[in-house]
Amino acid sequence: MARAKRSRKTTVTVVVLVLLSVTILTANAQGDSSATGVRGFVHDLTQPVVSSLEAVFRPVGNFFAGSVNYGRVADENAQLRYTLHHLQQQAVTNSLAEAQLKQLLALQHLPFIGSTPTVMARTIDVGRSNFTATITLDKGTSSGVLSGMPVVGSGGLIGRVIAVTAHSATVRLVTDASSSVSVAFPSMTTEQAIIHGEGPDAEMSALYLPTGAKVTKGSLLLTSGLAGGVYPAGIPVGTVTSASSVAGAGGVDVTVAPAADLSNLGYVDVLQWTAGS
Amino acid sequence: MSPKILRTIVVVTALFLVQFSLFDSWAISGVHVDCIWTLAAIGGLLGGARFGATFGFGVGLAMDVFLPTPFGLTALVCCLVGAVVGQLADRGLDADLGPVVPGVCAIAAAGAVLCYPLLGVFIGSNELLKAPLLLIVAVDTLASACLALPVLQAMRWAGGREGFASSQKAKSAW
């Protein structure tokens, strides 16, 4: 008798808690902002403690990470030295090209990213969840960062601010599965495409481009800057790594590697640009 | 507030801090260890289904505050993990048996990682399915097995002499 009563109590408790979780999830999905407020408040409250502990634990983490990834780090170093050498050679050429580009853009009245004010921010957390691709920055509304602002750095578009508190901002990376960016293909004068994130550490994709699209491996894709879009025009998004025709569907599928080095996001720039500005 | 609750808060806070400051920075191909599943499973193992569900819900909701995923999803999954493992404890699964605890925690973590995106789909978060699930399962299963005994000891300390169990059978185990 007592056992049955206890079992009934347990069932009721579990059912009530599951219903409560579903209610919270549903309220949050329908745009209830209380969860965002709580998250922001707690984040601002705990961040100093977590940052201090991170500083203490970082050498331990680096030790383990280094011992596991030693070979990869050595390869990476060699590649970086090679890249640095090339970049030094290109720097002189680029300075001339940059001057020419500025003149051309001024003539064509195109928006140029260099004129947009930016806020430099430090990345204080990378990928807190295994299921999403996000980073957290140390700047928030107190520094002029607002939800929806694009974030650039490490050679291209990094993502977009999705949540912001007084002293921190969460950025959804372009590789996140729920991220999509409108891009322009250099070889296509009028047509654009939407590239979608495919999850953390995976390449992005653009599906069902027109059959006539001349997409070649290595093509650089820039944000299209469509009216009402969430990114200004001209930010490098990625380079095409493969393009294949879809049998029977009459289109081309493209995979895109991010232009920005998303594994190296120590400091980034938040563009103080919002849709419609 | 009773000393038992205070000690439990201390243990949970300490584990959260270790998660954010240490585990989050150890990533294998972008996937890091999650200790929350172990915590929920140990709660169920020590306190039975009712306590496990409540404890799992509580720690899951606290973790949700720090995650960018849908608010309440971790609470739901942890609640189910605590309830299921707790049900096994109510039916006689003994936390004192050597390999049982790491084994149960590993299976619980694997189940939780698989449940997480599936439940996310019901609220429209289809993007969670694009995460590298097999790698996350592998990392979290292994980590959960390794963390099980230290977390068990910490939670036993938090529970004190009387423990978390409400059933007579579970109480006698203490």
Short mmCIF file of C-alpha atoms in Angstrom, two decimals, chain B:
data_model
loop_
_atom_site.label_atom_id
_atom_site.label_comp_id
_atom_site.label_asym_id
_atom_site.label_seq_id
_atom_site.Cartn_x
_atom_site.Cartn_y
_atom_site.Cartn_z
CA MET B 1 18.16 26.24 5.03
CA SER B 2 19.36 22.83 6.14
CA PRO B 3 23.09 21.97 6.07
CA LYS B 4 22.31 19.21 3.55
CA ILE B 5 20.84 21.67 1.05
CA LEU B 6 23.75 24.06 1.61
CA ARG B 7 26.29 21.30 1.00
CA THR B 8 24.43 20.24 -2.14
CA ILE B 9 24.52 23.82 -3.44
CA VAL B 10 28.26 23.94 -2.73
CA VAL B 11 28.85 20.70 -4.68
CA VAL B 12 26.70 21.79 -7.63
CA THR B 13 28.30 25.26 -7.74
CA ALA B 14 31.79 23.75 -7.61
CA LEU B 15 30.97 21.37 -10.48
CA PHE B 16 29.52 24.21 -12.54
CA LEU B 17 32.67 26.27 -12.03
CA VAL B 18 34.86 23.32 -13.03
CA GLN B 19 32.66 22.86 -16.11
CA PHE B 20 32.89 26.49 -17.23
CA SER B 21 36.50 27.13 -16.37
CA LEU B 22 38.09 23.76 -17.13
CA PHE B 23 35.95 21.34 -19.15
CA ASP B 24 34.70 23.96 -21.62
CA SER B 25 38.29 24.63 -22.68
CA TRP B 26 39.18 20.96 -23.29
CA ALA B 27 37.66 20.30 -26.65
CA ILE B 28 38.19 17.33 -28.93
CA SER B 29 37.23 18.47 -32.46
CA GLY B 30 35.11 21.19 -30.89
CA VAL B 31 33.33 18.84 -28.47
CA HIS B 32 33.85 19.23 -24.75
CA VAL B 33 32.93 17.24 -21.66
CA ASP B 34 29.53 17.84 -20.02
CA CYS B 35 29.36 16.95 -16.34
CA ILE B 36 25.68 17.83 -15.97
CA TRP B 37 24.47 14.38 -17.10
CA THR B 38 26.67 12.69 -14.49
CA LEU B 39 25.31 14.98 -11.80
CA ALA B 40 21.69 14.21 -12.71
CA ALA B 41 22.36 10.46 -12.86
CA ILE B 42 24.11 10.43 -9.47
CA GLY B 43 21.19 12.38 -7.99
CA GLY B 44 18.83 9.66 -9.16
CA LEU B 45 21.13 6.89 -8.00
CA LEU B 46 21.40 8.28 -4.48
CA GLY B 47 17.90 9.64 -3.97
CA GLY B 48 15.57 7.52 -6.08
CA ALA B 49 13.23 8.54 -8.89
CA ARG B 50 11.40 11.36 -7.12
CA PHE B 51 14.51 13.09 -5.81
CA GLY B 52 16.38 12.35 -9.05
CA ALA B 53 13.74 14.02 -11.18
CA THR B 54 13.54 17.09 -8.92
CA PHE B 55 17.31 17.39 -8.53
CA GLY B 56 17.86 16.86 -12.27
CA PHE B 57 15.28 19.49 -13.11
CA GLY B 58 16.91 21.97 -10.71
CA VAL B 59 20.49 21.53 -11.88
CA GLY B 60 19.37 21.39 -15.51
CA LEU B 61 17.47 24.65 -15.20
CA ALA B 62 20.48 26.26 -13.51
CA MET B 63 22.69 25.07 -16.38
CA ASP B 64 20.18 26.36 -18.94
CA VAL B 65 20.86 29.88 -17.68
CA PHE B 66 24.41 29.62 -19.04
CA LEU B 67 23.72 27.84 -22.33
CA PRO B 68 22.69 29.29 -25.69
CA THR B 69 20.35 26.34 -26.37
CA PRO B 70 16.55 26.59 -25.78
CA PHE B 71 15.84 27.52 -22.16
CA GLY B 72 14.39 24.53 -20.30
CA LEU B 73 15.74 21.80 -22.60
CA THR B 74 18.61 20.78 -20.29
CA ALA B 75 16.16 20.83 -17.36
CA LEU B 76 13.82 18.46 -19.20
CA VAL B 77 16.58 16.03 -20.19
CA CYS B 78 18.22 16.07 -16.73
CA CYS B 79 14.82 15.53 -15.10
CA LEU B 80 14.26 12.44 -17.27
CA VAL B 81 17.81 11.16 -16.59
CA GLY B 82 17.34 11.59 -12.83
CA ALA B 83 13.93 9.91 -12.94
CA VAL B 84 15.04 6.91 -15.00
CA VAL B 85 18.24 6.27 -13.03
CA GLY B 86 16.31 6.88 -9.81
CA GLN B 87 13.75 4.29 -10.85
CA LEU B 88 16.57 1.77 -11.22
CA ALA B 89 17.83 2.71 -7.73
CA ASP B 90 14.32 2.31 -6.30
CA ARG B 91 14.21 -1.17 -7.78
CA GLY B 92 17.39 -2.21 -6.01
CA LEU B 93 20.32 -0.90 -8.05
CA ASP B 94 23.06 -0.47 -5.49
CA ALA B 95 25.34 2.55 -5.73
CA ASP B 96 27.95 0.67 -3.68
CA LEU B 97 28.64 -1.93 -6.38
CA GLY B 98 31.99 -1.04 -7.95
CA PRO B 99 31.49 -0.82 -11.73
CA VAL B 100 27.77 -0.09 -11.54
CA VAL B 101 28.04 3.66 -10.98
CA PRO B 102 30.40 4.47 -13.89
CA GLY B 103 28.42 2.13 -16.14
CA VAL B 104 25.06 3.66 -15.26
CA CYS B 105 26.42 7.20 -15.61
CA ALA B 106 27.97 6.41 -19.00
CA ILE B 107 24.70 4.96 -20.33
CA ALA B 108 22.75 7.89 -18.84
CA ALA B 109 25.06 10.40 -20.56
CA ALA B 110 24.74 8.63 -23.91
CA GLY B 111 20.95 8.57 -23.56
CA ALA B 112 20.85 12.23 -22.52
CA VAL B 113 22.98 13.37 -25.48
CA LEU B 114 20.74 11.49 -27.92
CA CYS B 115 17.53 12.74 -26.23
CA TYR B 116 18.69 16.36 -26.25
CA PRO B 117 18.41 17.11 -29.99
CA LEU B 118 15.41 14.81 -30.41
CA LEU B 119 13.44 16.72 -27.79
CA GLY B 120 14.74 19.95 -29.33
CA VAL B 121 13.09 18.99 -32.61
CA PHE B 122 9.68 19.02 -30.90
CA ILE B 123 10.08 22.73 -30.17
CA GLY B 124 11.40 23.52 -33.63
CA SER B 125 15.15 23.51 -32.90
CA ASN B 126 15.99 21.18 -35.80
CA GLU B 127 19.49 22.62 -35.98
CA LEU B 128 20.46 20.65 -32.85
CA LEU B 129 20.40 17.49 -34.96
CA LYS B 130 23.29 18.82 -37.05
CA ALA B 131 25.69 18.64 -34.09
CA PRO B 132 28.33 15.85 -34.30
CA LEU B 133 26.20 13.51 -32.21
CA LEU B 134 28.40 10.41 -32.33
CA LEU B 135 31.44 12.36 -31.19
CA ILE B 136 29.46 14.06 -28.41
CA VAL B 137 28.11 10.67 -27.28
CA ALA B 138 31.64 9.22 -27.26
CA VAL B 139 33.17 12.12 -25.33
CA ASP B 140 30.34 12.45 -22.81
CA THR B 141 30.01 8.70 -22.23
CA LEU B 142 33.70 8.31 -21.50
CA ALA B 143 33.81 11.46 -19.38
CA SER B 144 30.72 10.47 -17.44
CA ALA B 145 32.22 7.08 -16.59
CA CYS B 146 35.40 8.80 -15.35
CA LEU B 147 33.57 11.49 -13.38
CA ALA B 148 31.00 9.14 -11.82
CA LEU B 149 32.94 8.10 -8.71
CA PRO B 150 34.27 11.57 -7.75
CA VAL B 151 30.79 13.07 -8.25
CA LEU B 152 29.27 10.20 -6.24
CA GLN B 153 31.65 10.90 -3.35
CA ALA B 154 30.93 14.63 -3.47
CA MET B 155 27.18 14.05 -3.48
CA ARG B 156 27.46 11.54 -0.64
CA TRP B 157 29.28 14.18 1.38
CA ALA B 158 26.51 16.64 0.49
CA GLY B 159 23.81 14.19 1.56
CA GLY B 160 25.44 13.62 4.94
CA ARG B 161 24.42 10.73 7.16
CA GLU B 162 20.76 10.66 6.21
CA GLY B 163 21.40 10.92 2.47
CA PHE B 164 18.88 11.94 -0.18
CA ALA B 165 16.86 8.73 -0.28
CA SER B 166 13.20 8.84 0.74
CA SER B 167 12.39 5.14 0.47
CA GLN B 168 13.09 2.79 3.35
CA LYS B 169 15.06 0.49 1.09
CA ALA B 170 17.29 3.23 -0.12
CA LYS B 171 17.67 4.61 3.41
CA SER B 172 18.91 1.27 4.66
CA ALA B 173 21.67 1.40 2.09
CA TRP B 174 23.14 4.36 3.93
#
